[in-house]
XYZ file of C-alpha atoms in Angstrom:
402
model
C 14.295 30.078 -3.349
C 12.110 27.984 -5.650
C 9.345 26.010 -3.979
C 9.736 22.228 -4.188
C 6.680 20.568 -5.648
C 5.351 17.192 -4.560
C 5.899 14.297 -6.940
C 2.559 12.637 -7.511
C 1.345 9.736 -9.619
C -1.747 10.046 -11.799
C -3.178 6.703 -12.843
C -5.477 6.116 -15.815
C -7.010 3.173 -17.550
C -6.276 2.609 -21.229
C -7.321 0.192 -23.950
C -4.415 -1.078 -26.095
C -4.715 -2.361 -29.629
C -3.841 -5.974 -30.293
C -0.325 -5.035 -31.423
C 0.217 -2.793 -28.391
C -1.005 -5.476 -25.991
C 1.348 -8.019 -27.566
C 4.285 -5.607 -27.343
C 3.572 -4.784 -23.700
C 3.142 -8.444 -22.799
C 6.552 -9.207 -24.335
C 8.033 -6.293 -22.410
C 6.556 -7.521 -19.123
C 8.033 -10.959 -19.714
C 11.469 -9.581 -20.571
C 11.442 -7.304 -17.525
C 10.613 -10.245 -15.289
C 13.325 -12.396 -16.935
C 16.043 -9.748 -16.577
C 15.093 -9.005 -12.972
C 15.218 -12.679 -11.995
C 18.520 -13.269 -13.782
C 20.103 -10.226 -12.167
C 18.811 -11.262 -8.741
C 20.208 -14.766 -9.235
C 23.581 -13.320 -10.257
C 23.692 -11.030 -7.226
C 22.632 -13.861 -4.902
C 25.340 -16.139 -6.257
C 27.914 -13.362 -5.885
C 26.919 -12.885 -2.246
C 27.690 -16.554 -1.546
C 31.224 -15.827 -2.830
C 31.290 -12.681 -0.662
C 31.422 -10.462 -3.740
C 29.531 -7.243 -4.314
C 27.568 -6.738 -7.527
C 26.010 -3.311 -8.100
C 23.788 -1.769 -10.771
C 26.693 -1.092 -13.153
C 27.712 -4.741 -13.041
C 24.193 -5.997 -13.760
C 23.857 -3.461 -16.574
C 27.001 -4.905 -18.157
C 25.531 -8.376 -17.691
C 22.403 -7.278 -19.551
C 24.498 -6.139 -22.490
C 26.236 -9.519 -22.575
C 22.943 -11.409 -22.276
C 21.526 -9.598 -25.301
C 24.447 -10.830 -27.410
C 23.748 -14.489 -26.688
C 21.597 -16.553 -29.026
C 19.438 -17.822 -26.170
C 18.504 -14.325 -24.942
C 18.568 -12.452 -28.242
C 14.830 -11.809 -27.890
C 15.630 -9.170 -25.246
C 16.605 -6.886 -28.146
C 13.035 -6.967 -29.445
C 11.689 -4.762 -26.644
C 12.701 -1.329 -25.446
C 15.869 -1.307 -23.345
C 14.512 1.417 -21.044
C 12.208 -0.779 -18.880
C 14.941 -3.421 -18.726
C 17.389 -0.898 -17.303
C 14.720 0.394 -14.937
C 14.111 -3.057 -13.467
C 17.831 -3.265 -12.680
C 17.591 0.072 -10.897
C 14.623 -1.233 -8.937
C 16.683 -4.261 -7.933
C 19.491 -1.972 -6.808
C 16.989 -0.009 -4.706
C 15.734 -3.263 -3.170
C 19.260 -4.192 -2.075
C 19.846 -0.677 -0.770
C 16.744 -1.063 1.409
C 17.983 -4.485 2.498
C 21.359 -3.121 3.585
C 19.595 -0.249 5.350
C 17.454 -2.807 7.233
C 14.274 -1.322 5.766
C 13.220 -4.399 3.807
C 13.739 -8.122 3.487
C 15.800 -9.907 0.862
C 14.398 -9.352 -2.665
C 12.249 -12.151 -4.047
C 12.096 -13.557 -7.543
C 9.216 -12.430 -9.728
C 6.589 -15.055 -10.484
C 4.783 -15.118 -13.811
C 1.441 -15.835 -12.131
C 1.691 -13.907 -8.882
C 3.899 -10.882 -9.568
C 2.546 -7.607 -10.859
C 2.983 -7.242 -14.611
C 4.476 -3.792 -15.159
C 7.149 -1.856 -16.997
C 8.543 1.587 -16.241
C 9.656 4.020 -18.939
C 11.810 7.102 -18.397
C 11.705 10.159 -20.671
C 13.886 8.458 -23.286
C 11.349 5.651 -23.605
C 8.164 7.597 -24.362
C 6.828 10.689 -26.076
C 4.094 12.769 -24.468
C 2.670 15.578 -26.594
C -0.719 17.281 -26.703
C -2.273 14.768 -24.343
C -1.067 11.740 -26.312
C 1.371 9.137 -25.007
C 3.435 6.986 -27.357
C 5.775 4.368 -25.925
C 9.026 3.130 -27.426
C 8.661 0.424 -30.090
C 5.107 1.649 -30.809
C 3.828 3.772 -33.672
C 0.400 4.696 -32.300
C -0.445 6.530 -29.059
C -2.253 4.701 -26.249
C -6.025 5.048 -26.038
C -6.145 6.551 -22.521
C -9.352 7.358 -20.648
C -8.550 10.768 -19.137
C -10.674 10.590 -16.001
C -8.982 13.766 -14.741
C -6.443 16.106 -16.320
C -2.790 16.169 -15.468
C -1.595 19.363 -13.701
C -1.249 22.176 -16.182
C 2.237 22.316 -17.662
C 3.349 19.149 -15.849
C 5.784 16.956 -17.771
C 5.889 13.266 -16.766
C 9.296 12.131 -15.532
C 8.385 8.435 -15.686
C 5.505 6.406 -17.080
C 4.566 3.014 -15.685
C 2.353 0.639 -17.649
C 0.732 -2.285 -15.845
C -1.913 -4.961 -16.193
C -3.842 -6.296 -13.211
C -5.114 -9.827 -12.605
C -8.500 -8.892 -14.050
C -6.880 -8.053 -17.394
C -7.299 -4.283 -17.065
C -4.544 -2.028 -18.419
C -3.319 1.049 -16.533
C -0.782 3.784 -17.136
C 0.647 5.908 -14.326
C 2.314 9.301 -14.855
C 4.772 10.582 -12.247
C 4.731 14.380 -12.309
C 5.603 17.311 -10.084
C 2.235 18.591 -8.887
C 2.210 22.341 -8.118
C -1.378 22.107 -6.848
C -0.324 20.198 -3.700
C 0.524 22.857 -1.132
C 0.532 22.875 2.691
C -2.853 23.809 4.141
C -3.347 26.647 6.579
C -2.357 25.564 10.080
C -5.153 24.885 12.550
C -5.265 24.110 16.268
C -7.392 20.971 15.891
C -6.099 17.554 16.944
C -7.858 14.225 16.845
C -7.330 10.709 18.170
C -8.208 7.812 15.875
C -8.952 4.302 17.111
C -9.342 1.667 14.384
C -11.649 -1.293 14.827
C -13.830 -3.898 13.179
C -17.334 -3.036 14.400
C -16.578 0.523 13.285
C -13.739 1.233 10.913
C -12.731 4.345 12.865
C -13.743 5.900 16.160
C -12.651 9.498 16.676
C -11.941 11.262 19.937
C -14.784 13.641 19.094
C -17.212 10.723 19.488
C -17.793 10.278 15.760
C -17.845 6.694 14.527
C -17.148 5.791 10.914
C -18.974 2.672 9.774
C -16.996 -0.252 8.457
C -18.275 -0.828 4.887
C -16.967 -4.430 4.860
C -16.620 -4.566 1.084
C -15.176 -8.069 1.235
C -18.204 -9.379 3.100
C -20.607 -7.770 0.613
C -19.166 -9.732 -2.299
C -18.297 -12.877 -0.334
C -21.058 -15.025 -1.883
C -20.196 -13.922 -5.395
C -16.491 -14.488 -4.755
C -17.024 -17.918 -3.187
C -19.077 -19.058 -6.171
C -16.383 -17.956 -8.620
C -13.630 -19.584 -6.556
C -15.533 -22.872 -6.387
C -15.777 -22.902 -10.163
C -12.042 -22.187 -10.390
C -11.147 -25.024 -8.007
C -12.939 -27.546 -10.219
C -10.915 -26.747 -13.338
C -7.831 -28.729 -14.233
C -4.558 -26.884 -13.718
C -3.078 -25.650 -16.958
C -6.359 -25.914 -18.880
C -7.981 -23.150 -20.899
C -11.125 -23.432 -18.779
C -9.088 -22.686 -15.671
C -7.808 -19.504 -17.285
C -11.387 -18.472 -18.050
C -12.475 -19.270 -14.496
C -9.587 -17.243 -13.072
C -10.676 -14.257 -15.136
C -14.060 -14.483 -13.394
C -12.487 -14.467 -9.923
C -10.103 -11.574 -10.558
C -12.784 -8.933 -11.349
C -14.511 -9.652 -8.044
C -11.279 -9.045 -6.145
C -10.655 -5.921 -8.242
C -14.130 -4.580 -7.461
C -13.588 -5.063 -3.721
C -10.140 -3.440 -3.826
C -11.298 -0.444 -5.899
C -14.268 0.307 -3.647
C -12.209 -0.057 -0.477
C -9.417 2.192 -1.780
C -11.885 4.834 -2.939
C -13.507 4.897 0.500
C -10.148 5.188 2.276
C -8.994 7.994 -0.019
C -12.087 10.069 0.714
C -11.869 9.359 4.448
C -8.158 10.150 4.849
C -8.426 13.303 2.757
C -11.212 14.603 4.996
C -9.325 13.829 8.194
C -6.123 15.478 6.968
C -7.909 18.601 5.757
C -9.836 19.083 9.012
C -7.088 18.374 11.571
C -3.573 19.593 12.201
C -2.501 16.659 14.388
C -3.717 13.096 13.930
C -2.916 10.452 16.533
C -3.143 6.760 15.672
C -2.031 3.501 17.253
C 1.121 1.797 16.008
C -0.409 -1.595 15.222
C 1.521 -4.495 13.664
C -1.119 -5.660 11.214
C 1.244 -8.291 9.796
C 1.215 -10.075 13.151
C -2.471 -9.490 13.840
C -3.669 -11.289 10.709
C -2.136 -14.490 12.048
C -5.289 -14.863 14.107
C -7.452 -17.106 11.932
C -10.694 -15.885 13.453
C -10.001 -12.222 12.734
C -7.654 -12.349 9.739
C -10.364 -11.906 7.102
C -12.045 -9.016 8.936
C -8.720 -7.255 9.617
C -7.635 -7.603 5.994
C -10.996 -6.281 4.819
C -10.659 -3.228 7.088
C -7.219 -2.516 5.550
C -5.750 -0.668 8.525
C -2.245 -0.625 7.045
C -3.429 1.033 3.833
C -5.383 3.580 5.862
C -2.271 4.513 7.830
C -0.143 4.734 4.688
C -2.587 7.119 3.030
C -2.876 9.210 6.181
C 0.892 9.592 6.507
C 1.715 10.594 2.954
C -1.212 13.012 2.716
C -0.201 14.571 6.020
C 3.308 15.068 4.614
C 1.818 16.712 1.526
C -0.385 19.169 3.368
C 1.801 20.045 6.345
C -0.018 17.962 8.946
C 1.422 15.760 11.687
C 0.690 12.064 12.270
C 1.744 10.629 15.640
C 1.816 6.866 16.217
C 1.366 5.853 19.858
C 3.015 2.637 21.002
C 0.789 -0.401 20.532
C 1.310 -1.440 24.168
C -0.260 1.744 25.533
C -3.459 0.666 27.426
C -5.821 2.977 25.582
C -8.940 0.873 26.175
C -8.390 0.160 29.875
C -7.404 3.669 30.960
C -10.141 6.039 32.125
C -9.836 9.215 30.065
C -11.516 11.192 32.865
C -9.610 10.230 36.026
C -6.710 8.141 34.717
C -7.613 4.934 36.579
C -6.310 1.777 34.932
C -8.649 -1.209 34.781
C -7.135 -4.630 35.379
C -8.962 -6.431 32.562
C -10.991 -5.373 29.567
C -12.241 -8.333 27.426
C -13.116 -7.580 23.817
C -16.825 -8.232 24.311
C -17.025 -5.316 26.791
C -18.056 -2.327 24.670
C -19.105 0.026 27.489
C -17.801 0.173 31.052
C -18.109 2.350 34.145
C -15.039 3.591 35.974
C -14.763 3.788 39.762
C -15.095 7.558 39.404
C -18.635 7.043 38.094
C -18.040 7.925 34.437
C -19.444 5.495 31.871
C -17.258 5.048 28.794
C -17.805 3.805 25.303
C -14.762 1.543 24.864
C -13.700 2.876 21.460
C -14.376 6.561 22.144
C -12.455 6.292 25.411
C -9.539 4.664 23.580
C -9.514 7.440 20.966
C -9.458 10.102 23.700
C -6.561 8.377 25.453
C -4.659 8.083 22.182
C -5.129 11.798 21.598
C -3.840 12.655 25.072
C -0.846 10.357 24.647
C -0.104 11.771 21.202
C -0.208 15.332 22.450
C 2.219 14.316 25.200
C 4.569 12.948 22.544
C 4.227 16.115 20.505
C 4.944 18.270 23.561
C 7.836 16.388 25.151
C 8.659 13.577 22.726
C 8.804 10.836 25.349
C 6.961 8.142 27.176
C 4.469 6.409 24.939
C 6.053 4.896 21.874
C 9.187 2.882 22.693
C 10.582 0.575 20.026
C 9.324 -2.843 21.151
C 8.909 -6.033 19.207
C 5.813 -8.151 19.545
C 6.777 -11.549 21.017
C 5.922 -14.562 18.892
C 2.626 -16.272 19.453
C 0.741 -13.340 20.967
C -2.953 -12.798 20.377
C -4.036 -10.727 17.389
C -5.928 -8.295 19.610
C -4.298 -5.080 20.787
C -1.561 -5.800 23.294
C -1.986 -3.803 26.492
C 0.367 -4.090 29.481
C -0.606 -4.130 33.125
C 1.130 -0.817 33.794
C -0.042 2.466 32.378
C 2.419 5.094 31.160
C 2.588 7.873 33.702
C 2.606 11.575 33.093
C -0.029 11.586 30.333
C -2.239 14.683 30.345
C -5.958 14.129 30.727
C -8.520 15.540 28.353
């Protein structure tokens, strides 16, 4: 039986010519227009209790192209237009499956400018990529090679807020294979003073990339706020703010990639806490620091890399009292304010708050792995709760001690 390879995206920066940039900008605009029109049509149909699927919106697109008002849709490749309708269909499928909220309209200023091409919309030969409606290949900076013999199934072209152009190849990567199984397991407690605290006692410093560039960002944002809306100077000022945000994002993502790759390679089982970051950032005092730590992105990277390499990620329920439970004797403390970083249990053992929490998470995760019960019930966070970790007054029983 043939081995199934992992589908992986390889992203590169490229520098388009003036004609290519104009063509891509037109394509982005048409993709956004078609998506919004199709979403409006499907929304209106829902009010009449009618179902509109991808085939219906595809027929609508054909009719739109024949009108004088929307004739400009014929000037760009039809492939990304059809792909945006498929993306809309996927969004409604996720909505009906209760995996996502209702799709939102794409904004010209806030939405990501991108277009996806399938194999009929591009030509990739000898390391050169030529898109439909273009005569010259893209000037791509090949920072790393594609897997040998890999043929892209889709190509996505995008432009970020800083004006940088990127192309992403989706290929089947034969180099991603499950790693040799090990008997190592680790508990991971995320935080703000330290980005991660491991059950081994290791603490990973929080680089705080947002704080490093805060002065530079504030200066650029002040200049932007003084420009009149709609003016050319405001556009120039915005292009000075965007690179600062891009620099912060790139450095943070690079750090998280290196960190998650190391953790996945070294450990067979990784236990984390099931935090609702979306609710936690409602705390105005901690929102900036939590966003800068990017806990949600860390978890996402950890989970998909674990799936690639045959590792297991266990999420312990957020209400499990990891900080207040003694990892040595199992005694549960009544209170544990955030400013308490070390504490001594009645049994005489002195704990570092974060290391103790990581050890308890590991023990709880191993209990889940062994019996699949007890520590991660499906519970919703009540409205108006504090952004700190929610810990109940009762500890979960039957958790093995380390």
